[in-house]
mmCIF file of C-alpha atoms and ligand atoms in Angstrom:
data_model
loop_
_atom_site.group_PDB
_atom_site.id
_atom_site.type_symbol
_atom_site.label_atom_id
_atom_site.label_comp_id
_atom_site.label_asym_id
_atom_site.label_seq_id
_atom_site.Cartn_x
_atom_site.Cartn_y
_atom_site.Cartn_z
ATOM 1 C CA UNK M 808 -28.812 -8.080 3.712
ATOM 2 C CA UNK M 809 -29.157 -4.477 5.029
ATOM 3 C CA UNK M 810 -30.707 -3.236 7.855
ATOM 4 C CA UNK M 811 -33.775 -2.069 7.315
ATOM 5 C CA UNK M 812 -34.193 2.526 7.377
ATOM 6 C CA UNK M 813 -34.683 3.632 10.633
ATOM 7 C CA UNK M 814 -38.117 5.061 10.240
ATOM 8 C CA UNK M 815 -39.019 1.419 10.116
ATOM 9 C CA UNK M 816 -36.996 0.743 13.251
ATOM 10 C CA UNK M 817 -39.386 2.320 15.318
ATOM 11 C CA UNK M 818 -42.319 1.228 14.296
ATOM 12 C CA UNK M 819 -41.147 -2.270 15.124
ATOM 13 C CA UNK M 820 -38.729 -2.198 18.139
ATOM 14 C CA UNK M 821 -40.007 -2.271 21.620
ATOM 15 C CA UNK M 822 -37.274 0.558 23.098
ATOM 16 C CA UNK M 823 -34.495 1.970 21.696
ATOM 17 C CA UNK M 824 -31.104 0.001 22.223
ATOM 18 C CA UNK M 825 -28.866 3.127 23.330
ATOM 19 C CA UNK M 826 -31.108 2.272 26.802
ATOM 20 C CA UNK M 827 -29.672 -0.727 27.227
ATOM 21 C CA UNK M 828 -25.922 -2.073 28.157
ATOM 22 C CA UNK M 829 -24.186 -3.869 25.745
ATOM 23 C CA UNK M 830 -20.503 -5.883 26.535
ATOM 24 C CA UNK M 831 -18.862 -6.010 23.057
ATOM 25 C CA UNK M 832 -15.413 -5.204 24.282
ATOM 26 C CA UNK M 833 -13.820 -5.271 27.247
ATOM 27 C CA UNK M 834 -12.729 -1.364 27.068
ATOM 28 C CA UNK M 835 -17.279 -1.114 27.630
ATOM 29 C CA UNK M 836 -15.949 -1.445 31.259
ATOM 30 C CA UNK M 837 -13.934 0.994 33.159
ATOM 31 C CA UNK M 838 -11.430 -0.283 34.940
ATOM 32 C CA UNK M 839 -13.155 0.210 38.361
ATOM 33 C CA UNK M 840 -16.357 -1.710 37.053
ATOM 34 C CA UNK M 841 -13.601 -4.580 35.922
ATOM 35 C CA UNK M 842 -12.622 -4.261 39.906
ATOM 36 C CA UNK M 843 -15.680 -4.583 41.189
ATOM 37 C CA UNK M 844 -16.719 -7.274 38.963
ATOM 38 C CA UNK M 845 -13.867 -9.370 39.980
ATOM 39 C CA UNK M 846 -14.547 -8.874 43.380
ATOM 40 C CA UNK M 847 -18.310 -9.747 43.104
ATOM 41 C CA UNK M 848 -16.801 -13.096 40.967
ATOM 42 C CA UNK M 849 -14.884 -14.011 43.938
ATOM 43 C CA UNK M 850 -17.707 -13.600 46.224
ATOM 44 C CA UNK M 851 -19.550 -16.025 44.086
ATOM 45 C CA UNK M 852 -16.902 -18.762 43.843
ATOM 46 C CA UNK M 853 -16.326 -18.729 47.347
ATOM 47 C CA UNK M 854 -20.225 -18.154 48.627
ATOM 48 C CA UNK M 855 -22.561 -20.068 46.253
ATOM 49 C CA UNK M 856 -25.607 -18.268 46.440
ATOM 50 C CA UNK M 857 -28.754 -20.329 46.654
ATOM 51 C CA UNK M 858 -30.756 -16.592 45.642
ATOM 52 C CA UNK M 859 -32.065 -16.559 42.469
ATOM 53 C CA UNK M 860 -31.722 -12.976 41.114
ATOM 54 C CA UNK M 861 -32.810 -13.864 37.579
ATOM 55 C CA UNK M 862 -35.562 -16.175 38.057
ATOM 56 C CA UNK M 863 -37.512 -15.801 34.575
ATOM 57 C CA UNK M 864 -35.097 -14.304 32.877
ATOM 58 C CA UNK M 865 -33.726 -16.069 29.657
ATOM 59 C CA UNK M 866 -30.682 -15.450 28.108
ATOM 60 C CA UNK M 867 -30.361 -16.086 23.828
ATOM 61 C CA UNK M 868 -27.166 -17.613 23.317
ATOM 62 C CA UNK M 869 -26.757 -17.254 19.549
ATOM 63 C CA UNK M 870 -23.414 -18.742 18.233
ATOM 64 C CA UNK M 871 -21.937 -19.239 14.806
ATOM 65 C CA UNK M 872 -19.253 -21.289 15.873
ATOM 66 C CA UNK M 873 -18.403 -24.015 17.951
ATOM 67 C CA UNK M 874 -18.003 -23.545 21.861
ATOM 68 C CA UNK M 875 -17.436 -26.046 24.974
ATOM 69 C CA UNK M 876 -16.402 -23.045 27.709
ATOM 70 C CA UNK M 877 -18.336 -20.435 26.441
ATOM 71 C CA UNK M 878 -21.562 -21.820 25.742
ATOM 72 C CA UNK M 879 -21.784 -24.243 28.958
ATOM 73 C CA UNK M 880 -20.375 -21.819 31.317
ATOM 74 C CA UNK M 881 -23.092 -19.003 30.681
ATOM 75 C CA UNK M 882 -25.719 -21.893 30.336
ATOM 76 C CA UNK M 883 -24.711 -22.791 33.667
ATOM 77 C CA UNK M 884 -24.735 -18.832 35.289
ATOM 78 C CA UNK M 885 -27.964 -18.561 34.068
ATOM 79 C CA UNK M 886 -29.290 -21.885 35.554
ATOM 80 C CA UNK M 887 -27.298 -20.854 38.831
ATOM 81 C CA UNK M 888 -28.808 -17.506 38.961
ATOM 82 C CA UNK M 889 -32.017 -19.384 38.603
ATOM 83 C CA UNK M 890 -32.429 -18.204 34.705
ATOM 84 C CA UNK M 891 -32.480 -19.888 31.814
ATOM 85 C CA UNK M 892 -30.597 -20.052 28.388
ATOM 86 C CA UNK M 893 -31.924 -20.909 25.079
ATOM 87 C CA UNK M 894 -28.720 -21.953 22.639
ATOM 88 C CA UNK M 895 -29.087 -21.072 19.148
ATOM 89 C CA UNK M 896 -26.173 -23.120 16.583
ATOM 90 C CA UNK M 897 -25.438 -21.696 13.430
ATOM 91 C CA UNK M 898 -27.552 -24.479 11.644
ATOM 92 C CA UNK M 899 -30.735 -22.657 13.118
ATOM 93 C CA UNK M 900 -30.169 -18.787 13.204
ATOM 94 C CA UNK M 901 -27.873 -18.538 9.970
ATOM 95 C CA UNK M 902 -27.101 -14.870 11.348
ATOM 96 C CA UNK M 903 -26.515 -12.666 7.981
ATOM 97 C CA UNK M 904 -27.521 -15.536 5.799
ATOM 98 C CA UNK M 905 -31.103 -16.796 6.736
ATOM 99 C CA UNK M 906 -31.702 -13.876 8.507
ATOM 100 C CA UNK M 907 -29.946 -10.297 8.782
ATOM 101 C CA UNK M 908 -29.269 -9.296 12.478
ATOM 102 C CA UNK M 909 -31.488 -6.757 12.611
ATOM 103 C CA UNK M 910 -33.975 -9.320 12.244
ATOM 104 C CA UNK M 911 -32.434 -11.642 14.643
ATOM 105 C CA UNK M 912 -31.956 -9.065 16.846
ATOM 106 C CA UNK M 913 -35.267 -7.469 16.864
ATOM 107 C CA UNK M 914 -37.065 -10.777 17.110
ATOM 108 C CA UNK M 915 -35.139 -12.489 19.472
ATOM 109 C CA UNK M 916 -35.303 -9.139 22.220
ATOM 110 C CA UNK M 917 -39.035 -10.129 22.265
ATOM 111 C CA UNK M 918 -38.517 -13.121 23.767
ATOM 112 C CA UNK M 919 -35.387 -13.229 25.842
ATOM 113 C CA UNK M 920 -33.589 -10.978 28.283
ATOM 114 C CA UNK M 921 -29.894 -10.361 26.918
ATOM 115 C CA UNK M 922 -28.193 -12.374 23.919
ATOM 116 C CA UNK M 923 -25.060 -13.513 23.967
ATOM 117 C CA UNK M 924 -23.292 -13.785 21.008
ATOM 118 C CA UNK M 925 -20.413 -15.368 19.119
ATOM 119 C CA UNK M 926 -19.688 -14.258 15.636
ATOM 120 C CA UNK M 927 -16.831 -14.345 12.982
ATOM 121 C CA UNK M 928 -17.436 -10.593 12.192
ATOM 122 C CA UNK M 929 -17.239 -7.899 15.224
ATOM 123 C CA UNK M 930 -19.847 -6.157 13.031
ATOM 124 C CA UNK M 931 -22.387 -8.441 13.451
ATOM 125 C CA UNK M 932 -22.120 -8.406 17.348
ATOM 126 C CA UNK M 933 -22.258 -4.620 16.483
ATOM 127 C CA UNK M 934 -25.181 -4.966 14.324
ATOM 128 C CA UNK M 935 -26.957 -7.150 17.016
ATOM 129 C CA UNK M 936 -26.642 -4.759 19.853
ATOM 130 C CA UNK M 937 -27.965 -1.700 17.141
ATOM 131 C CA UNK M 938 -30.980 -3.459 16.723
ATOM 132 C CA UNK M 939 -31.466 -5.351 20.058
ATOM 133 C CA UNK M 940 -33.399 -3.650 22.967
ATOM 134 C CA UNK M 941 -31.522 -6.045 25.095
ATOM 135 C CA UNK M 942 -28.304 -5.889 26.455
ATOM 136 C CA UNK M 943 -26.082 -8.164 23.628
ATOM 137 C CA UNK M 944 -22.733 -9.847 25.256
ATOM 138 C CA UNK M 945 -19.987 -10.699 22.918
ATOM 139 C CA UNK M 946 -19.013 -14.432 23.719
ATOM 140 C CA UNK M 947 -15.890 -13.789 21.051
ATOM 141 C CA UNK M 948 -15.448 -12.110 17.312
ATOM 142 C CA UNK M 949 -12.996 -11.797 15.044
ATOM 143 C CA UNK M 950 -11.921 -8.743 17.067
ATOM 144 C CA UNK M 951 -12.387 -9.451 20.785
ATOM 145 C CA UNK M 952 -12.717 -12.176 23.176
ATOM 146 C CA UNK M 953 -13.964 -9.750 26.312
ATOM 147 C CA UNK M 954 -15.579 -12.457 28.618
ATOM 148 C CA UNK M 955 -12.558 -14.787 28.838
ATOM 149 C CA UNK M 956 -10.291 -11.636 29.379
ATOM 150 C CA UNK M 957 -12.454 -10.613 32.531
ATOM 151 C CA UNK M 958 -11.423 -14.800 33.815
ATOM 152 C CA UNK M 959 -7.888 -14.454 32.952
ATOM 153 C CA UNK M 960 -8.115 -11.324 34.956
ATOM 154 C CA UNK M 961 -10.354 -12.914 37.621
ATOM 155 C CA UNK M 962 -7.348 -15.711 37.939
ATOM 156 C CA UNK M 963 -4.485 -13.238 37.922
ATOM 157 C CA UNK M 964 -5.991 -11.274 40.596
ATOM 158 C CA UNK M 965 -7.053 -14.333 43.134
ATOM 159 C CA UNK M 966 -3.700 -15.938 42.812
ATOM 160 C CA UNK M 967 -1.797 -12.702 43.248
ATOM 161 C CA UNK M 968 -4.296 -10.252 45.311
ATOM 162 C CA UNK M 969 -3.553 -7.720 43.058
ATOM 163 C CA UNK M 970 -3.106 -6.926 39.367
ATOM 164 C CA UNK M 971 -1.635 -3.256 39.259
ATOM 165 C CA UNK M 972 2.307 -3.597 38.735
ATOM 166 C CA UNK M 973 2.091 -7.281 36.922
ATOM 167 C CA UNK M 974 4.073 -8.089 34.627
ATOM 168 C CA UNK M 975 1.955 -9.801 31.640
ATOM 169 C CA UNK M 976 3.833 -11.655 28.513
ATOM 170 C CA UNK M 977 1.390 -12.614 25.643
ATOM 171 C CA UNK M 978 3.451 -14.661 22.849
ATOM 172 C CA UNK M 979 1.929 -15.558 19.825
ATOM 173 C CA UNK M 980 -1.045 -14.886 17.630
ATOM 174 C CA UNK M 981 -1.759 -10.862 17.503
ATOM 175 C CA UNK M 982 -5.631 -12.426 17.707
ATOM 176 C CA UNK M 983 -8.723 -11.228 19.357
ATOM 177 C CA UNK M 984 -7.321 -12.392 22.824
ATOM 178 C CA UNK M 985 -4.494 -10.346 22.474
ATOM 179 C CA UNK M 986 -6.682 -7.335 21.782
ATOM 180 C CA UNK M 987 -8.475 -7.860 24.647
ATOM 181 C CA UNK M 988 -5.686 -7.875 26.669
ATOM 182 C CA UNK M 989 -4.315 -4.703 25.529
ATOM 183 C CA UNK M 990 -7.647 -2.797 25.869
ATOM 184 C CA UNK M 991 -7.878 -4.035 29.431
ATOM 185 C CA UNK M 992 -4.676 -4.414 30.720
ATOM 186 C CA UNK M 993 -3.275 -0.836 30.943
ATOM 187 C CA UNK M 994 -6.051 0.876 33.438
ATOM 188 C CA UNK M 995 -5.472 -2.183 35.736
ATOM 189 C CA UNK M 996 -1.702 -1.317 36.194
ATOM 190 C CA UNK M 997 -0.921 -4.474 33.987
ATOM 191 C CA UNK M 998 2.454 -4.242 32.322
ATOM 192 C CA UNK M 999 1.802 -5.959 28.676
ATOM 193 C CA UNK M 1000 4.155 -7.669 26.595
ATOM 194 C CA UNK M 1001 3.217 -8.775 23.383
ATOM 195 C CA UNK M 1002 5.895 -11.045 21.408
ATOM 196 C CA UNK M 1003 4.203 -11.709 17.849
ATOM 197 C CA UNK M 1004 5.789 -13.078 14.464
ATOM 198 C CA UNK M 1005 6.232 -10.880 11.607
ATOM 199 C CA UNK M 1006 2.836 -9.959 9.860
ATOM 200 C CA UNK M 1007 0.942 -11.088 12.516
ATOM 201 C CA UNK M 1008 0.899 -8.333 15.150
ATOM 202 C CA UNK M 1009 -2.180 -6.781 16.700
ATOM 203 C CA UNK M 1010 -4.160 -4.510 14.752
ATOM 204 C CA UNK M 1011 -2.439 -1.069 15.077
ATOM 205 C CA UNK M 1012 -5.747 0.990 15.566
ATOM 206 C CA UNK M 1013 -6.942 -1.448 18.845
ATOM 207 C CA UNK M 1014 -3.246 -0.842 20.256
ATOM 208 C CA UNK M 1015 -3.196 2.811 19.200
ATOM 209 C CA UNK M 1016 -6.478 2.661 21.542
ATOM 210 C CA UNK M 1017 -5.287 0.509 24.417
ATOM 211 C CA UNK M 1018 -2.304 2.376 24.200
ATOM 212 C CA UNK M 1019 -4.578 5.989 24.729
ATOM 213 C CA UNK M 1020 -4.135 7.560 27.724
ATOM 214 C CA UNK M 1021 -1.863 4.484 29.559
ATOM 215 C CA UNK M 1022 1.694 5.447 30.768
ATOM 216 C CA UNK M 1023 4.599 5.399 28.285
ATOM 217 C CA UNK M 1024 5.549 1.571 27.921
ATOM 218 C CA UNK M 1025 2.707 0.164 29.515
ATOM 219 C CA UNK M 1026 2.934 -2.060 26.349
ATOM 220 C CA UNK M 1027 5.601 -3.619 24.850
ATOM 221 C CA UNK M 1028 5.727 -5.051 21.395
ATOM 222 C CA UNK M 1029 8.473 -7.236 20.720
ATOM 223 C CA UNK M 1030 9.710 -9.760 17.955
ATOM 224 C CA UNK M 1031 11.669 -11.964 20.891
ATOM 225 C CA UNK M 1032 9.364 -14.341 22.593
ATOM 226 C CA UNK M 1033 11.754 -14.727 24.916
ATOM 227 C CA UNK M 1034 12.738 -11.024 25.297
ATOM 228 C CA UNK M 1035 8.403 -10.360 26.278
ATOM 229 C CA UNK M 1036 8.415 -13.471 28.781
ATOM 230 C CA UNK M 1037 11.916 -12.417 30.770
ATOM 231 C CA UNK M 1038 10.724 -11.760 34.219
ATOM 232 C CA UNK M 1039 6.951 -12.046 33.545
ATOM 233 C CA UNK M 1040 4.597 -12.730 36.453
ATOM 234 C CA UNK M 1041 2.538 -14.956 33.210
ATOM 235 C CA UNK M 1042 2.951 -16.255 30.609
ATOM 236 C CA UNK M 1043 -0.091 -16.447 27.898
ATOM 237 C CA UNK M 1044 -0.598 -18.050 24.749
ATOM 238 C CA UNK M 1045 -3.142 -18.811 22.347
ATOM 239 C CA UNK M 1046 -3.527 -20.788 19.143
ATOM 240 C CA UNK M 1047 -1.916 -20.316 16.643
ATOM 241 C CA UNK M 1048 -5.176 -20.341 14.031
ATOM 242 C CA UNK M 1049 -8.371 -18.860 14.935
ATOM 243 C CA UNK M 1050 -11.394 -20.334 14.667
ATOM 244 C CA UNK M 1051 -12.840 -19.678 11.098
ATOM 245 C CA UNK M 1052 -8.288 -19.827 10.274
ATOM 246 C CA UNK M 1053 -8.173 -23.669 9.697
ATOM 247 C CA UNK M 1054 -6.914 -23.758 6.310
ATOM 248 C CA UNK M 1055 -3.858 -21.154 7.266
ATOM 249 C CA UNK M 1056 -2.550 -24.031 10.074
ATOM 250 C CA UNK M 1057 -0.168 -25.129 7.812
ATOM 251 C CA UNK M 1058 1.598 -22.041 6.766
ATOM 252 C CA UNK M 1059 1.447 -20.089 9.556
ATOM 253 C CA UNK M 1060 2.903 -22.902 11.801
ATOM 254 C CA UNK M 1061 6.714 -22.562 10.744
ATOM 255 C CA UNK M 1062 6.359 -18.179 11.129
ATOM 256 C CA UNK M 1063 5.000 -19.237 14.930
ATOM 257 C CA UNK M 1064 7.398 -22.626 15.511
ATOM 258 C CA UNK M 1065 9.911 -20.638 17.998
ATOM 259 C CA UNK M 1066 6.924 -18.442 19.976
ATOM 260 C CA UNK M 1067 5.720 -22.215 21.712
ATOM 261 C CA UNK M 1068 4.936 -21.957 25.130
ATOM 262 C CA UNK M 1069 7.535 -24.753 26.116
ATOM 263 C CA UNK M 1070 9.521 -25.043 29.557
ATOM 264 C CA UNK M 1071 12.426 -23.790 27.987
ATOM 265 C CA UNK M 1072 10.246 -20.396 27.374
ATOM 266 C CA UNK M 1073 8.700 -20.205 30.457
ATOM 267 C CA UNK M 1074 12.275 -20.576 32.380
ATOM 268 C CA UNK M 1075 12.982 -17.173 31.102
ATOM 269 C CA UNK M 1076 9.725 -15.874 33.527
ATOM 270 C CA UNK M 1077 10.209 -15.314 37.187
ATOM 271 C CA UNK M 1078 10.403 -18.231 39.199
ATOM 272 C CA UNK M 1079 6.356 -19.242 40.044
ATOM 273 C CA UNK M 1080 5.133 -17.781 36.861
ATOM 274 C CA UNK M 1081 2.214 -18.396 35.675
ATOM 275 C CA UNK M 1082 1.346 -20.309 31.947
ATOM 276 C CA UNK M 1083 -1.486 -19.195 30.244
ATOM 277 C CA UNK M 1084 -4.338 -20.582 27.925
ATOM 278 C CA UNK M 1085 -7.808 -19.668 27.005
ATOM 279 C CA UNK M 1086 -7.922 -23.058 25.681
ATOM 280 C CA UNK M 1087 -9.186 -24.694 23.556
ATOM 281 C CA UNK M 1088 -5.496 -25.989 22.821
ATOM 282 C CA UNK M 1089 -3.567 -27.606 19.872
ATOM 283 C CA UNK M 1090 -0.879 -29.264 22.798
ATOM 284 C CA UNK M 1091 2.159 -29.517 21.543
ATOM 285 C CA UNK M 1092 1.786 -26.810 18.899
ATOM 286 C CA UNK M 1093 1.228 -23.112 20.761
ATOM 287 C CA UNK M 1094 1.828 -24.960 24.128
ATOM 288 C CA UNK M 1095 3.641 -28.025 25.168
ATOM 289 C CA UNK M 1096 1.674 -30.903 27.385
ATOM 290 C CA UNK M 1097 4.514 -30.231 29.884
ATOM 291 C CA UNK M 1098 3.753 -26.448 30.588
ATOM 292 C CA UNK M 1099 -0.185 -27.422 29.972
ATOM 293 C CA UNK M 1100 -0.017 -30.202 32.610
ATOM 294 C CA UNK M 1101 3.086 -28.738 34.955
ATOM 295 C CA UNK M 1102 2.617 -26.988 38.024
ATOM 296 C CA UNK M 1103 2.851 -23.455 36.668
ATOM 297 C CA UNK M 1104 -0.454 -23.936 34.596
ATOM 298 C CA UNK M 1105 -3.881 -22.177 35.296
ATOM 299 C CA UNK M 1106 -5.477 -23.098 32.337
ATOM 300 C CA UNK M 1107 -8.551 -24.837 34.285
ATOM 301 C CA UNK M 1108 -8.697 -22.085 36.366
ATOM 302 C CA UNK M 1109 -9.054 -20.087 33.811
ATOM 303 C CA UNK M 1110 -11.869 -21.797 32.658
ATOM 304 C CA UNK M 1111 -13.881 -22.279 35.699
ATOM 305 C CA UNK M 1112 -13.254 -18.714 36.315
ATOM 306 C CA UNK M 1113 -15.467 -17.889 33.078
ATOM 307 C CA UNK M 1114 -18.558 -19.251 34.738
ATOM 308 C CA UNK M 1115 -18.306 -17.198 38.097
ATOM 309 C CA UNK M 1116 -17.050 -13.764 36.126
ATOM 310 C CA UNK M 1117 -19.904 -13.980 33.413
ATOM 311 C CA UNK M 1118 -22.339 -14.585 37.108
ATOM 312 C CA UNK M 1119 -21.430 -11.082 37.897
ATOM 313 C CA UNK M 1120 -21.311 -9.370 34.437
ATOM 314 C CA UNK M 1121 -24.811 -10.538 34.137
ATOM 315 C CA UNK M 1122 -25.917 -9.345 37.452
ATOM 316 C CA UNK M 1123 -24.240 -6.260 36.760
ATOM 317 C CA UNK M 1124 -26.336 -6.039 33.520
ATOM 318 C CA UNK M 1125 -29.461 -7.093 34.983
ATOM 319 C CA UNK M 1126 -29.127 -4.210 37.979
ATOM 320 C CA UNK M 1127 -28.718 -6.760 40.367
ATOM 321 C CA UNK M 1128 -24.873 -6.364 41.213
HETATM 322 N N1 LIG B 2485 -12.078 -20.054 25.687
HETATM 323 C C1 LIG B 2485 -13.201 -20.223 24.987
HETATM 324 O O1 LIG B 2485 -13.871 -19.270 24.607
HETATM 325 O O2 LIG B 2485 -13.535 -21.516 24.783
HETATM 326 P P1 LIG B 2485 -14.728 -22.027 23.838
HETATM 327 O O3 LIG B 2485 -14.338 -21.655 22.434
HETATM 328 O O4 LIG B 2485 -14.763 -23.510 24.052
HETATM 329 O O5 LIG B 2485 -15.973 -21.346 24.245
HETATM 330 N N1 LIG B 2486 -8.416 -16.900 19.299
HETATM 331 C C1 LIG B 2486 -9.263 -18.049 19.451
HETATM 332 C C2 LIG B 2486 -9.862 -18.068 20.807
HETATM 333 C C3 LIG B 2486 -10.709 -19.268 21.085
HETATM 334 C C4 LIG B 2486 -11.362 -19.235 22.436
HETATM 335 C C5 LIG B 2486 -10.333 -18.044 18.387
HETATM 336 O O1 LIG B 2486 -10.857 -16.975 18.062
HETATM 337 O O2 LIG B 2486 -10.637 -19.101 17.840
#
């Protein structure tokens, strides 16, 4: 279904969308805003506040696939911030099949305050924010995954104090994380490593991008898992198979066998390195139970960390930062 002309737009939507603030990628943030927002998150873990900034505001969560961190941790920062969250599965929205998103998007900014949404196609959380006169959050696409980078950078930066000179090793699946990664790490001083198996690298154009502007070598591509992890600060991995990827488990596993986040990988970091996981995790595939249950794991705090950085990127978005 296409959008409908946009002489018909405005006859129908309340205020024109290029008014509001949209997070569909994690490069709609400067670094300094990332900063600050990571500051304000720590504020919030360590100072509950007991102020409800966004009492009657609702937030439209509408997802097309499956979610246990995503879904209850900005359920949660809206009930916290004394808001409220309506969640919409796939069974009820049917987002370019019942209804196209301009639809969706039109309707649903009449009744709620920001959407948040998860999609298999970027353009669709594109679409949503064209059409919405709300701010639209991308809770993960096909392209980015901007909210958990913001908590892996939230848990970098409490457990070292600083994230300018780190050294970051990503090994794996060139996926939507990995983008993320790239388009963030580089204005935060983040050295970037990316170890990927043949014909499964990052898309060139988002690393052309993340690559814009950054120093010379700010990121590394490499074939050798073990030649992106050696001296790493952290170590991060993802699955192998994206959601909506399933049926590809099979063959891709043997291409991906030898970048496993095992102990024997993570010896080649520096001593007190950080492992890495936006979960949720195959164990024993992309990451061993060892390195997912040992001592150099911040997988959980990775994804407690979602709850209080999502707190502040919707207080940013609200005004009330
Ligand atoms: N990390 C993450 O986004 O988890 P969910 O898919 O469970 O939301
Ligand atoms: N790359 C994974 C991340 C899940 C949180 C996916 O898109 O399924």
């Amino acid at each position: 279904m296409s959008p409908a002309a946009p002489g018909n737009a405005a006859q129908t939507a309340p205020s024109p969308s290029s008014l509001t603030r949209n997070y569909l990628s994690v490069a709609d943030l400067s670094p300094e805003e990332i900063l600050h927002l990571l500051d304000r998150a720590l504020e919030l873990k360590r100072f509950r506040t007991t102020e409800h900034p966004l009492a009657g505001r609702t937030a439209g969560l509408v997802f097309q696939k499956p979610s246990l961190r995503t879904r209850v941790s900005f359920e949660v920062a809206m009930l916290q911030l004394g808001g409220h969250a309506v969640y919409l599965s796939p069974a009820e929205v049917g987002l370019g099949q019942r209804e196209a998103a301009v639809d969706v998007a039109r309707v649903l900014s009449r009744y709620v305050d920001v959407l948040v949404a998860r999609v298999f196609l970027h353009s669709d959380v594109v679409a949503l924010a064209e059409y919405a006169s709300v701010p639209v959050i991308n809770a993960l696409s096909d392209r980015e995954h901007p909210c958990q980078i913001l908590a892996d950078l939230l848990t970098l930066y409490e457990r070292r104090g600083t994230l300018r000179g780190l050294h970051l090793a990503y090994v794996g699946d060139g996926n939507n994380v990995a983008h993320s990664l790239a388009l963030a790490a580089p204005g935060l001083g983040i050295h970037l490593r990316v170890a990927c198996p043949d014909g499964y690298e990052p898309d060139g154009a988002i690393m052309d991008q993340a690559q814009a502007g950054a120093p010379t070598g700010a990121i590394e591509l490499f074939r050798d898992p073990r030649e992106a992890v050696r001296g790493a600060d952290a170590v991060y991995t993802d699955t192998w198979y994206s959601m909506g990827q399933e049926s590809e488990a099979e063959a891709r596993a043997p291409a991906f066998r030898r970048f496993q986040l095992n102990s024997e990988l993570l010896a080649e970091a520096k001593p007190g390195a950080m492992a890495m996981h936006c979960l949720p995790a195959h164990r024993n595939q992309e990451i061993t139970d060892e390195v997912m249950d040992g001592g150099a794991s911040v997988v959980y705090d990775q994804a407690e960390n979602r709850l209080h950085v999502q707190k502040a990127l919707l207080l940013k978005l609200f005004g009330r930062d």
